Structures are given as structure tokens and as C-alpha cells.
């Protein structure tokens, strides 16, 4: 050994200089001094408080050196280095690692550090050959926050001195793990289902390792675990199908398992060796042993396994998409069990293959189902397109239920619920819908979805209809969230077999007061689970998201098409109005010429009876054409000019209209009544006056009764008894009317009268007219976003109704 002076060890009772004492109010002893499981383990009061990543100890069958990365000098050493490496820790601290691994070892280590991805990734470095004092040792190396971690474990080729227990059996010249694994991997790749894959994995790992029990332990969504597959010694009771509460592998243990790829524990009851010193003198922090195979056992975990009668264990995490899916949990009961590095590496490799294959098998299992769900989505979409509405998708359509394996479905659309199959009743749906909307933030998520298989747990009111809807999958089908789709699954009462009573959390009196311990009994404990449905598979949730995307695309495409049509319509209307105006304006000029020449002809030369009659006819026709052109020009102007909207007293507008009619028709001998004062509303008074003038003059004109009567009035939105069969969209509107006791209109002419230049009578009958009046009335009313319609009985009279403003305005 070189004679380099040994650095002073920091005092364990006080943190080294520069290390602030933790500020926690807790009285745990390691709050004021570095933690060591060996020294402070019994003070742990619950699993979550245990510093599992920094236990300050290692399993004593191996040795750990913590090296400064920059010069590979030894900063910390496990207290058992004398037994394993042949040097006391005090002889090693501050020295170069070459003191243990020789110059070749140091060189090899430097080369690995320079070329391999050692960060948080233990890599086999070399085997230290056996010497007089020590057995052959496998050396692994990884780095973590500025330190290199060098772990030494017996190779199994020569039994390390005082080591306990047997080592895993090896064929004479060392097993050919590569060939063994190759065969296993080929077999894993042929498995069709997750279940057969896991079963094969359990069997192969047991065959390879020789351990007593190998379980594939699968985590459920609530983190409790289930023995999903198992291979065990024939004399052991099988644990297949047993469930274990989430607390058995607490959150921080699951977090740790998600990071590492292997956790060997060759001797549960083995000694722990403390690190010397307990904290890294460079950083002042306890050493992070997350990735050390030798990491000291957690107090709780040791106790748990001891209660189960386990003597040695090996845990290999199984991850899917970097999320912990489950574990290959291996137990050995007959005594300590040391597995050499390459055997562990082979098991680790199988676990990695298993993780990958798990994903592949699941993908394969899902692919066919996904295709079927996609096909159903397409069918649903074509129903929606063909029938022209979302409700058609659900209305009596069992497509929606079959593929999703749902018992019922409901759609909230156009202010009502549509249901199919077994669903909660309407009032329950209303409340559930409101609760769900709060959970489906439609703005923030690309595809907002809510899926649960135990609704009552999140929504207590759901207990009332758990029999039909313990499972709910919901997604809005519109961006506004006004359309909500839900699938329901009924309650499936199940018996869960627990490995021990999951509600049992015993406490024992320890040196620091009461402390929680792990369960002692693992006897079968059966429990019925209520208010739970079969969970939704990822593919089913995806299918709901896809349906949403398809419907949204459809709705958006439709809205875009309607927008485009509206634009086209508005453009062609404008063009038509402009054309009508230009045409009528330009036609008037030659018409005036024709009229003038006909007049001159009549004046200039004596014409006989026949010629005079023809010239009279020509002049009459030109005058009529002139008034038709006037009507056309007026109509086109009505379509183009802006409305002058203001608050208008309709009673005053009516008075103006009557005055105009009176001056035009003189004494028409008609009684015109307005039973109640008309209201004030926002409108264009000049245009509304024109509407009234047209309707009033028609009411007077088309009347052959000796006593002519015209009534102008309105029906309020709340006067439901008076509203009769008013058209859709006018429910919340005030409806104005002009009623007469005139000649009436036959029902088959109701639409005709609103057409341009359409008259139901001879040209000169009933005082003549161009047939444009009602067309202009309709245009004016529509420009006020209202509707006009009529009721009439031939010979008895007509009532023309109109509204001003669409129902959205109110
Ligand atoms: P015009 O009165 O110039 O003919 P309108 O467009 O105002 O044009 O009316 C179209 C046709 O509808 C009229 O020719 C008439 O036959 C019929 N009509 C309109 N109002 C009434 C009414 N109150 N009673 C009966 N028929 C009517």
C-alpha cells in the first residue's frame, strides 16, 4: 500500500462544513446526522419517510467504493472492504483506486469512462482475479453526479471467503448464456397474447436463474398489483391471481423501480455494511445508490419479505413506454442465493426483451380490434352524413354499443338527450353531463376525454345508477362542448383475492414510539368489489377520440361548405340586384323614346280607327312597362341600401302609413282599426312604413265587400294562446298583422303572391298593379331578419303576418 496520509474522517454526529442541517421539524435522528439504515432503520415510522435511495449502507456480500470522477481517488468505502478487498477502509480513503484494482484496472476504468455511457448505467468493467486474500470479484462501474461508483461482487467461480450460502449453479466451463437467451427470445417472439408472453417469461427466468418462485407482477391503474403469471417450485402454493395493495410497493419504491433495470437481494437476512464516511466529503451529500446493485435494503421491504418467508430475491422491472408496467418478482425460500453478474445480466436482458415484446404483443392484440373500431366509426360517420344529423348515429343504432362493448350510450345534442341501450335516466344524465363538462376542458386539450370504470368513486351521485353506468367514457363532439357523447358500461361485481388482508396496517412499539410495520399474514383474503365496470381499453378510448375527430372534421367541412354557399349566394344576389337596377334603368330610356314616337304619330297624322286602337295599345303597354321597370328598380334598391335602424314608435309609423294611403285612395269607405297601441322597436321606420302601406293598400284593394274592414295589430311573444300555428323561429317574436275581410286567397296561391310581378287577377282588375308589392314587402321584412306569411280563406278575407328581427335578437 502507498504511504499516503489518510484523510481525516468527518464527524458522523455533525454534518461536515458547508452542509446545512436539514430544516425539517421532524425529530427523526437522520435529520441532524447522515442516515444509515443499519444505524437508524428502526426509527422509520412509515414507508414514505424512508430514504430508500440513500440508505448509507450496502448489502455486505459485496463492497462499494465511491471515487472522485476527476482523479479516481477513493472518497468513500464500505466498512467491509477488509473482508472483500483485503484492505481496511481507512487504508483506502484518499488513495487512488489503483490501490485496489492495480494499474491495469485503473486504466481499464478510465477507458470505460471515456467511451461508455456510464451515467446512471452500471457497466461490467472487469473481473479482479482471485488472490491469496480475496476471491475473484466482478467489478461494475457507473457514474452519478460527479462520482464513479465501483461495485465488487463475488464471481461465483471461487467462493469469497466468509460469504454465506451457495451460489447459482454453473456448468463446468461457464454457461453459454448467449445461446440460452437466444432460444428464449425466439420463443418470446412467437407468443400471441400478453398472458402467454408473461407465463413464458416467468418460466424462462426461473429456468435460467434457478430461483424458487418467479412471478410477473402487474400494476393496475390504482397501483395495486396482481400476480399475472407465475412459475414456482411444485411444492409451493401458487400465488397466481392474487392481488396486493398499492401500499405493498409504495410510491417512492415504484419511482425507484421505474429508473433501474435490476434489483438483486441475494440474502434478505444478510449483514449491511455502512459507508465510511456516510456522506461524500466533496459534496457533503449522502451517496445516491439508486443504480447500485449492492444498495442496502430498505427496512420496510426487508421486513415485508421476511414476513413472507423469503430468503433471497431478485426484482426486474418491466416498463412499457418508459412507464412501470409491472415487475418480474423472484423469491427464493431455501436460503441465500448469490447470482453471478453474467447470470443477472442474462435475466436483465430477458426482462428488457419482455418489456419490448409486451408492447409488441399488445399492439398485435389491439390491431385487429382497432381496425374493427375504425370500421364502426366510418359506418357511424356515413350514417350521420346520409341521415343528415348526429342524432341519427345514436337513435336506435346498436353499432355504437357493440364495438365499444358498452351497455348504453347517450348523446346531448341540440338541447336534448338521445339515448340507446341501458343508460341513466334523463335527470341523472343532465347532472352527470354538467359534472363532466367541468372535467373536459375543451379548449386546452387536443382530444378531451374522460374515462373511468368506477364512476361512483369520482362522482358519488353515480352510485344511484352504478348498475348501468359504473363505466363511463365521454367526449365532446363539438369544440364548443355543446354536444357530448357518452358510452356506459354496467357494474360487474367481482371477487378479488388478496394475498393477505389489504386493510391490515399493523403498528408495533419501537424504540422511537409506535411505528407502522408491514403485514404479517399473507393468508388468502377474498373481497367483493362493487360499483366497478370492465375497464376501458386504450384502443377504445382512442376510438372515442377518433370518432370525435371525424365528427369535428365533418362539421367543420359542412360549415365551410355552407359559408362558401352563402358567399356565392350573397355575391349572386348582389349581382342580380345590380343587374336589375342597370337593366331597368337603361331600358327606361328607349321606352321613353317609343312612347314619345307613338305619341307624335298619333298627333301628326290622322289615323283611322284600327290604327288608333293599335297606337293607344302601344302607348298603354309602354306606360305599363315603365311602371314594371320602376318596381324592378325599387326592388333592387331595397336589396342594396343600408337600413337606418333606430328606436321607432310603430304607432307613429302606422299613422304615417294611413295618412299616405288616405291621400292616395281618397275616401276608400273602409274601416281601419288598431285595437291596441303598437310597441316601440328598433327598425328602419321608412322601410316598415312601406311594408304597412303595401299590406294596407292590398287589404283595401282586394275587397269586394260592402262593408270593408281592416285591422292592424300584434300578438306578443307571451300570448301563446293567440299564436296558433305560427312558423318555426318566430316563437319568441312579436308578430304583427294586417287583417281584412276581402276576397281572400286560395291556399295554393299563398306562395305565388310573393313572387315578382305575379298577380292573381287581370291586369286592370281591382285597380291594377304590377304584382311587385308583396315581393318588396318580403324583401323588406327579410332585411329586418324577420318572416312574412299569411292565413286566408277565399271569399272571407286574409291576414298577413310579419315579424321584425330573428329570434336570436331577443
Ligand atoms: P299587386 O297588388 O301590385 O298586384 P302584390 O304583390 O301586392 O301586387 O300582390 C300580388 C297579388 O296578391 C295581388 O295581385 C293579389 O292578387 C293578391 N293579393 C295581395 N294582397 C291581397 C289581399 N289582401 N287579399 C287578396 N289578395 C291579395
PDB file of N, CA, C and O in Angstrom, residues 104-141:
ATOM      1  N   UNK A 104      -3.672  -1.737 -14.146  1.00  0.00           N
ATOM      2  CA  UNK A 104      -4.446  -2.187 -15.319  1.00  0.00           C
ATOM      3  C   UNK A 104      -5.939  -1.886 -15.102  1.00  0.00           C
ATOM      4  O   UNK A 104      -6.635  -1.435 -16.012  1.00  0.00           O
ATOM      5  N   UNK A 105      -6.365  -2.154 -13.860  1.00  0.00           N
ATOM      6  CA  UNK A 105      -7.789  -1.911 -13.546  1.00  0.00           C
ATOM      7  C   UNK A 105      -8.127  -0.444 -13.704  1.00  0.00           C
ATOM      8  O   UNK A 105      -9.174  -0.082 -14.246  1.00  0.00           O
ATOM      9  N   UNK A 106      -7.226   0.421 -13.218  1.00  0.00           N
ATOM     10  CA  UNK A 106      -7.492   1.853 -13.308  1.00  0.00           C
ATOM     11  C   UNK A 106      -7.540   2.293 -14.771  1.00  0.00           C
ATOM     12  O   UNK A 106      -8.411   3.062 -15.177  1.00  0.00           O
ATOM     13  N   UNK A 107      -6.580   1.761 -15.555  1.00  0.00           N
ATOM     14  CA  UNK A 107      -6.540   2.128 -16.979  1.00  0.00           C
ATOM     15  C   UNK A 107      -7.835   1.691 -17.681  1.00  0.00           C
ATOM     16  O   UNK A 107      -8.443   2.438 -18.428  1.00  0.00           O
ATOM     17  N   UNK A 108      -8.220   0.464 -17.359  1.00  0.00           N
ATOM     18  CA  UNK A 108      -9.439  -0.075 -17.968  1.00  0.00           C
ATOM     19  C   UNK A 108     -10.646   0.814 -17.593  1.00  0.00           C
ATOM     20  O   UNK A 108     -11.481   1.158 -18.425  1.00  0.00           O
ATOM     21  N   UNK A 109     -10.648   1.206 -16.321  1.00  0.00           N
ATOM     22  CA  UNK A 109     -11.744   2.033 -15.833  1.00  0.00           C
ATOM     23  C   UNK A 109     -11.783   3.373 -16.563  1.00  0.00           C
ATOM     24  O   UNK A 109     -12.848   3.844 -16.961  1.00  0.00           O
ATOM     25  N   UNK A 110     -10.609   3.982 -16.726  1.00  0.00           N
ATOM     26  CA  UNK A 110     -10.552   5.282 -17.420  1.00  0.00           C
ATOM     27  C   UNK A 110     -11.065   5.134 -18.847  1.00  0.00           C
ATOM     28  O   UNK A 110     -11.778   5.997 -19.365  1.00  0.00           O
ATOM     29  N   UNK A 111     -10.688   4.019 -19.489  1.00  0.00           N
ATOM     30  CA  UNK A 111     -11.109   3.841 -20.877  1.00  0.00           C
ATOM     31  C   UNK A 111     -12.637   3.664 -20.958  1.00  0.00           C
ATOM     32  O   UNK A 111     -13.293   4.214 -21.839  1.00  0.00           O
ATOM     33  N   UNK A 112     -13.188   2.922 -19.984  1.00  0.00           N
ATOM     34  CA  UNK A 112     -14.664   2.752 -19.983  1.00  0.00           C
ATOM     35  C   UNK A 112     -15.343   4.105 -19.773  1.00  0.00           C
ATOM     36  O   UNK A 112     -16.287   4.458 -20.469  1.00  0.00           O
ATOM     37  N   UNK A 113     -14.812   4.865 -18.800  1.00  0.00           N
ATOM     38  CA  UNK A 113     -15.419   6.173 -18.511  1.00  0.00           C
ATOM     39  C   UNK A 113     -15.368   7.081 -19.736  1.00  0.00           C
ATOM     40  O   UNK A 113     -16.271   7.902 -19.954  1.00  0.00           O
ATOM     41  N   UNK A 114     -14.294   6.925 -20.527  1.00  0.00           N
ATOM     42  CA  UNK A 114     -14.140   7.813 -21.690  1.00  0.00           C
ATOM     43  C   UNK A 114     -15.039   7.372 -22.855  1.00  0.00           C
ATOM     44  O   UNK A 114     -15.441   8.193 -23.675  1.00  0.00           O
ATOM     45  N   UNK A 115     -15.358   6.094 -22.910  1.00  0.00           N
ATOM     46  CA  UNK A 115     -16.040   5.607 -24.126  1.00  0.00           C
ATOM     47  C   UNK A 115     -17.461   5.073 -23.901  1.00  0.00           C
ATOM     48  O   UNK A 115     -18.244   5.018 -24.833  1.00  0.00           O
ATOM     49  N   UNK A 116     -17.787   4.655 -22.693  1.00  0.00           N
ATOM     50  CA  UNK A 116     -19.091   4.000 -22.496  1.00  0.00           C
ATOM     51  C   UNK A 116     -20.102   4.947 -21.833  1.00  0.00           C
ATOM     52  O   UNK A 116     -19.703   5.842 -21.088  1.00  0.00           O
ATOM     53  N   UNK A 117     -21.394   4.674 -22.055  1.00  0.00           N
ATOM     54  CA  UNK A 117     -22.437   5.518 -21.420  1.00  0.00           C
ATOM     55  C   UNK A 117     -22.651   5.100 -19.967  1.00  0.00           C
ATOM     56  O   UNK A 117     -23.595   4.376 -19.639  1.00  0.00           O
ATOM     57  N   UNK A 118     -21.760   5.523 -19.095  1.00  0.00           N
ATOM     58  CA  UNK A 118     -21.777   5.025 -17.713  1.00  0.00           C
ATOM     59  C   UNK A 118     -22.708   5.820 -16.796  1.00  0.00           C
ATOM     60  O   UNK A 118     -22.915   5.411 -15.648  1.00  0.00           O
ATOM     61  N   UNK A 119     -23.233   6.952 -17.286  1.00  0.00           N
ATOM     62  CA  UNK A 119     -24.043   7.789 -16.401  1.00  0.00           C
ATOM     63  C   UNK A 119     -25.303   7.035 -15.970  1.00  0.00           C
ATOM     64  O   UNK A 119     -26.140   6.696 -16.804  1.00  0.00           O
ATOM     65  N   UNK A 120     -25.452   6.793 -14.706  1.00  0.00           N
ATOM     66  CA  UNK A 120     -26.597   6.062 -14.129  1.00  0.00           C
ATOM     67  C   UNK A 120     -26.830   4.724 -14.830  1.00  0.00           C
ATOM     68  O   UNK A 120     -27.952   4.282 -14.995  1.00  0.00           O
ATOM     69  N   UNK A 121     -25.764   4.121 -15.333  1.00  0.00           N
ATOM     70  CA  UNK A 121     -25.901   2.904 -16.118  1.00  0.00           C
ATOM     71  C   UNK A 121     -24.747   1.954 -15.782  1.00  0.00           C
ATOM     72  O   UNK A 121     -23.685   2.017 -16.411  1.00  0.00           O
ATOM     73  N   UNK A 122     -24.935   1.059 -14.805  1.00  0.00           N
ATOM     74  CA  UNK A 122     -23.832   0.175 -14.396  1.00  0.00           C
ATOM     75  C   UNK A 122     -23.355  -0.692 -15.561  1.00  0.00           C
ATOM     76  O   UNK A 122     -24.165  -1.289 -16.263  1.00  0.00           O
ATOM     77  N   UNK A 123     -22.022  -0.708 -15.737  1.00  0.00           N
ATOM     78  CA  UNK A 123     -21.426  -1.477 -16.834  1.00  0.00           C
ATOM     79  C   UNK A 123     -20.369  -2.399 -16.236  1.00  0.00           C
ATOM     80  O   UNK A 123     -19.590  -1.986 -15.355  1.00  0.00           O
ATOM     81  N   UNK A 124     -20.371  -3.645 -16.694  1.00  0.00           N
ATOM     82  CA  UNK A 124     -19.353  -4.592 -16.217  1.00  0.00           C
ATOM     83  C   UNK A 124     -17.987  -4.070 -16.686  1.00  0.00           C
ATOM     84  O   UNK A 124     -17.798  -3.810 -17.874  1.00  0.00           O
ATOM     85  N   UNK A 125     -17.045  -3.929 -15.736  1.00  0.00           N
ATOM     86  CA  UNK A 125     -15.755  -3.346 -16.101  1.00  0.00           C
ATOM     87  C   UNK A 125     -14.692  -4.436 -16.317  1.00  0.00           C
ATOM     88  O   UNK A 125     -14.059  -4.501 -17.362  1.00  0.00           O
ATOM     89  N   UNK A 126     -14.543  -5.286 -15.335  1.00  0.00           N
ATOM     90  CA  UNK A 126     -13.555  -6.367 -15.451  1.00  0.00           C
ATOM     91  C   UNK A 126     -13.737  -7.295 -14.251  1.00  0.00           C
ATOM     92  O   UNK A 126     -14.525  -7.007 -13.343  1.00  0.00           O
ATOM     93  N   UNK A 127     -13.029  -8.390 -14.293  1.00  0.00           N
ATOM     94  CA  UNK A 127     -13.049  -9.300 -13.140  1.00  0.00           C
ATOM     95  C   UNK A 127     -11.682  -9.232 -12.468  1.00  0.00           C
ATOM     96  O   UNK A 127     -10.650  -9.368 -13.123  1.00  0.00           O
ATOM     97  N   UNK A 128     -11.739  -8.970 -11.188  1.00  0.00           N
ATOM     98  CA  UNK A 128     -10.496  -8.902 -10.415  1.00  0.00           C
ATOM     99  C   UNK A 128     -10.122 -10.340 -10.043  1.00  0.00           C
ATOM    100  O   UNK A 128     -10.905 -11.033  -9.390  1.00  0.00           O
ATOM    101  N   UNK A 129      -8.976 -10.811 -10.476  1.00  0.00           N
ATOM    102  CA  UNK A 129      -8.661 -12.222 -10.229  1.00  0.00           C
ATOM    103  C   UNK A 129      -8.492 -12.525  -8.741  1.00  0.00           C
ATOM    104  O   UNK A 129      -8.180 -11.639  -7.952  1.00  0.00           O
ATOM    105  N   UNK A 130      -8.713 -13.765  -8.399  1.00  0.00           N
ATOM    106  CA  UNK A 130      -8.572 -14.174  -7.003  1.00  0.00           C
ATOM    107  C   UNK A 130      -7.111 -14.081  -6.588  1.00  0.00           C
ATOM    108  O   UNK A 130      -6.205 -14.237  -7.415  1.00  0.00           O
ATOM    109  N   UNK A 131      -6.876 -13.792  -5.329  1.00  0.00           N
ATOM    110  CA  UNK A 131      -5.515 -13.782  -4.814  1.00  0.00           C
ATOM    111  C   UNK A 131      -5.532 -14.580  -3.511  1.00  0.00           C
ATOM    112  O   UNK A 131      -6.567 -15.175  -3.173  1.00  0.00           O
ATOM    113  N   UNK A 132      -4.458 -14.505  -2.783  1.00  0.00           N
ATOM    114  CA  UNK A 132      -4.438 -15.262  -1.532  1.00  0.00           C
ATOM    115  C   UNK A 132      -5.510 -14.781  -0.574  1.00  0.00           C
ATOM    116  O   UNK A 132      -6.181 -15.546   0.090  1.00  0.00           O
ATOM    117  N   UNK A 133      -5.656 -13.420  -0.542  1.00  0.00           N
ATOM    118  CA  UNK A 133      -6.600 -12.896   0.457  1.00  0.00           C
ATOM    119  C   UNK A 133      -8.036 -12.860  -0.041  1.00  0.00           C
ATOM    120  O   UNK A 133      -8.967 -12.947   0.733  1.00  0.00           O
ATOM    121  N   UNK A 134      -8.217 -12.665  -1.342  1.00  0.00           N
ATOM    122  CA  UNK A 134      -9.595 -12.420  -1.808  1.00  0.00           C
ATOM    123  C   UNK A 134      -9.992 -13.373  -2.931  1.00  0.00           C
ATOM    124  O   UNK A 134      -9.147 -13.896  -3.652  1.00  0.00           O
ATOM    125  N   UNK A 135     -11.318 -13.543  -3.010  1.00  0.00           N
ATOM    126  CA  UNK A 135     -11.890 -14.340  -4.093  1.00  0.00           C
ATOM    127  C   UNK A 135     -11.950 -13.483  -5.347  1.00  0.00           C
ATOM    128  O   UNK A 135     -11.800 -12.263  -5.285  1.00  0.00           O
ATOM    129  N   UNK A 136     -12.181 -14.118  -6.498  1.00  0.00           N
ATOM    130  CA  UNK A 136     -12.352 -13.350  -7.740  1.00  0.00           C
ATOM    131  C   UNK A 136     -13.586 -12.480  -7.615  1.00  0.00           C
ATOM    132  O   UNK A 136     -14.595 -12.904  -7.042  1.00  0.00           O
ATOM    133  N   UNK A 137     -13.475 -11.263  -8.131  1.00  0.00           N
ATOM    134  CA  UNK A 137     -14.589 -10.314  -7.978  1.00  0.00           C
ATOM    135  C   UNK A 137     -14.969  -9.710  -9.332  1.00  0.00           C
ATOM    136  O   UNK A 137     -14.097  -9.292 -10.097  1.00  0.00           O
ATOM    137  N   UNK A 138     -16.280  -9.669  -9.595  1.00  0.00           N
ATOM    138  CA  UNK A 138     -16.746  -8.927 -10.768  1.00  0.00           C
ATOM    139  C   UNK A 138     -16.873  -7.466 -10.369  1.00  0.00           C
ATOM    140  O   UNK A 138     -17.397  -7.149  -9.291  1.00  0.00           O
ATOM    141  N   UNK A 139     -16.375  -6.602 -11.246  1.00  0.00           N
ATOM    142  CA  UNK A 139     -16.387  -5.175 -10.918  1.00  0.00           C
ATOM    143  C   UNK A 139     -17.302  -4.467 -11.903  1.00  0.00           C
ATOM    144  O   UNK A 139     -17.153  -4.596 -13.117  1.00  0.00           O
ATOM    145  N   UNK A 140     -18.288  -3.737 -11.374  1.00  0.00           N
ATOM    146  CA  UNK A 140     -19.150  -2.919 -12.262  1.00  0.00           C
ATOM    147  C   UNK A 140     -18.954  -1.458 -11.908  1.00  0.00           C
ATOM    148  O   UNK A 140     -18.611  -1.121 -10.771  1.00  0.00           O
ATOM    149  N   UNK A 141     -19.236  -0.649 -12.897  1.00  0.00           N
ATOM    150  CA  UNK A 141     -18.918   0.776 -12.763  1.00  0.00           C
ATOM    151  C   UNK A 141     -20.066   1.612 -13.315  1.00  0.00           C
ATOM    152  O   UNK A 141     -20.631   1.307 -14.370  1.00  0.00           O
TER     153      UNK A 141
END
